[in-house]
């Protein structure tokens, strides 16, 4: 059975999921720091095997969903959907009545339909941009 946890997430478990989807592993100490600053993060487990991940950063007015990943062996079983819906539910609980906020994400090519099914719309106000800054 798949279980979901939102406490004491382990960077090495996160890296297991990242590697499973072909992403690079991140420095664990740095990721642990990032988790401290993360608004809400969730992992999916099959018994003790980490199989899914989603993370929310933000400030109450604007949020960004990052690191959405499900181990390919567990995809198409509703895990990704559950992870993102749980993040959205977390945000909804933070809002006062009649308040709204913006939730942004960068959908990888080919994943747009996954997010559209969850209510996200393509933005027509501009082009998503990024800068990788190093020292
Ligand atoms: C994108 C990803 C998280 C989806 O996870 P998942 O657990 O397979 O998705 P779910 O099973 O919860 O799918 C939910 C719905 O989206 C659909 N869906 C899933 N992936 C899809 C895709 N690539 N294209 C279109 N629809 C998709 C499912 O068919 C399902 O539809 P339904 O509700 O009508 O049955 C997963 O494919 C993944 O980790 N990919 C690699 C990493 C990645 O690209 N992450 C996204 C970065 S933006």
CSV table of N, CA and C in Angstrom, one decimal, residues 10-21 25 43 48-51 71:
chain,number,residue,atom,x,y,z
A,10,UNK,N,13.7,12.6,4.3
A,10,UNK,CA,15.1,12.2,4.3
A,10,UNK,C,15.7,12.6,2.9
A,11,UNK,N,16.7,13.5,2.9
A,11,UNK,CA,17.3,13.8,1.6
A,11,UNK,C,17.8,12.6,0.8
A,12,UNK,N,18.3,11.6,1.5
A,12,UNK,CA,18.8,10.4,0.7
A,12,UNK,C,17.6,9.7,0.0
A,13,UNK,N,16.4,9.7,0.7
A,13,UNK,CA,15.3,9.1,0.1
A,13,UNK,C,14.8,10.0,-1.1
A,14,UNK,N,14.9,11.3,-0.9
A,14,UNK,CA,14.5,12.2,-2.0
A,14,UNK,C,15.4,11.9,-3.2
A,15,UNK,N,16.7,11.8,-2.9
A,15,UNK,CA,17.6,11.5,-4.0
A,15,UNK,C,17.3,10.2,-4.7
A,16,UNK,N,16.9,9.2,-4.0
A,16,UNK,CA,16.5,7.9,-4.6
A,16,UNK,C,15.4,8.2,-5.7
A,17,UNK,N,14.4,9.0,-5.3
A,17,UNK,CA,13.4,9.2,-6.3
A,17,UNK,C,13.9,10.1,-7.4
A,18,UNK,N,14.7,11.1,-7.1
A,18,UNK,CA,15.2,11.9,-8.2
A,18,UNK,C,16.0,11.1,-9.2
A,19,UNK,N,16.9,10.2,-8.7
A,19,UNK,CA,17.7,9.4,-9.6
A,19,UNK,C,16.8,8.5,-10.4
A,20,UNK,N,15.7,8.0,-9.8
A,20,UNK,CA,14.8,7.1,-10.5
A,20,UNK,C,14.2,7.7,-11.7
A,21,UNK,N,14.0,9.0,-11.7
A,21,UNK,CA,13.4,9.7,-12.8
A,21,UNK,C,14.4,10.4,-13.7
A,25,UNK,N,21.3,13.7,-8.4
A,25,UNK,CA,21.1,13.7,-6.9
A,25,UNK,C,21.7,15.1,-6.4
A,43,UNK,N,6.2,13.0,0.6
A,43,UNK,CA,6.8,11.8,-0.1
A,43,UNK,C,5.8,10.7,0.0
A,48,UNK,N,8.8,0.6,2.8
A,48,UNK,CA,9.9,1.5,3.1
A,48,UNK,C,10.6,2.0,1.9
A,49,UNK,N,10.1,1.8,0.7
A,49,UNK,CA,10.7,2.2,-0.5
A,49,UNK,C,10.1,3.6,-0.9
A,50,UNK,N,11.0,4.6,-1.0
A,50,UNK,CA,10.5,6.0,-1.4
A,50,UNK,C,10.2,5.9,-2.9
A,51,UNK,N,9.0,6.3,-3.3
A,51,UNK,CA,8.6,6.2,-4.7
A,51,UNK,C,8.1,7.5,-5.3
A,71,UNK,N,8.7,7.5,-9.1
A,71,UNK,CA,9.5,6.5,-9.7
A,71,UNK,C,8.7,5.8,-10.9
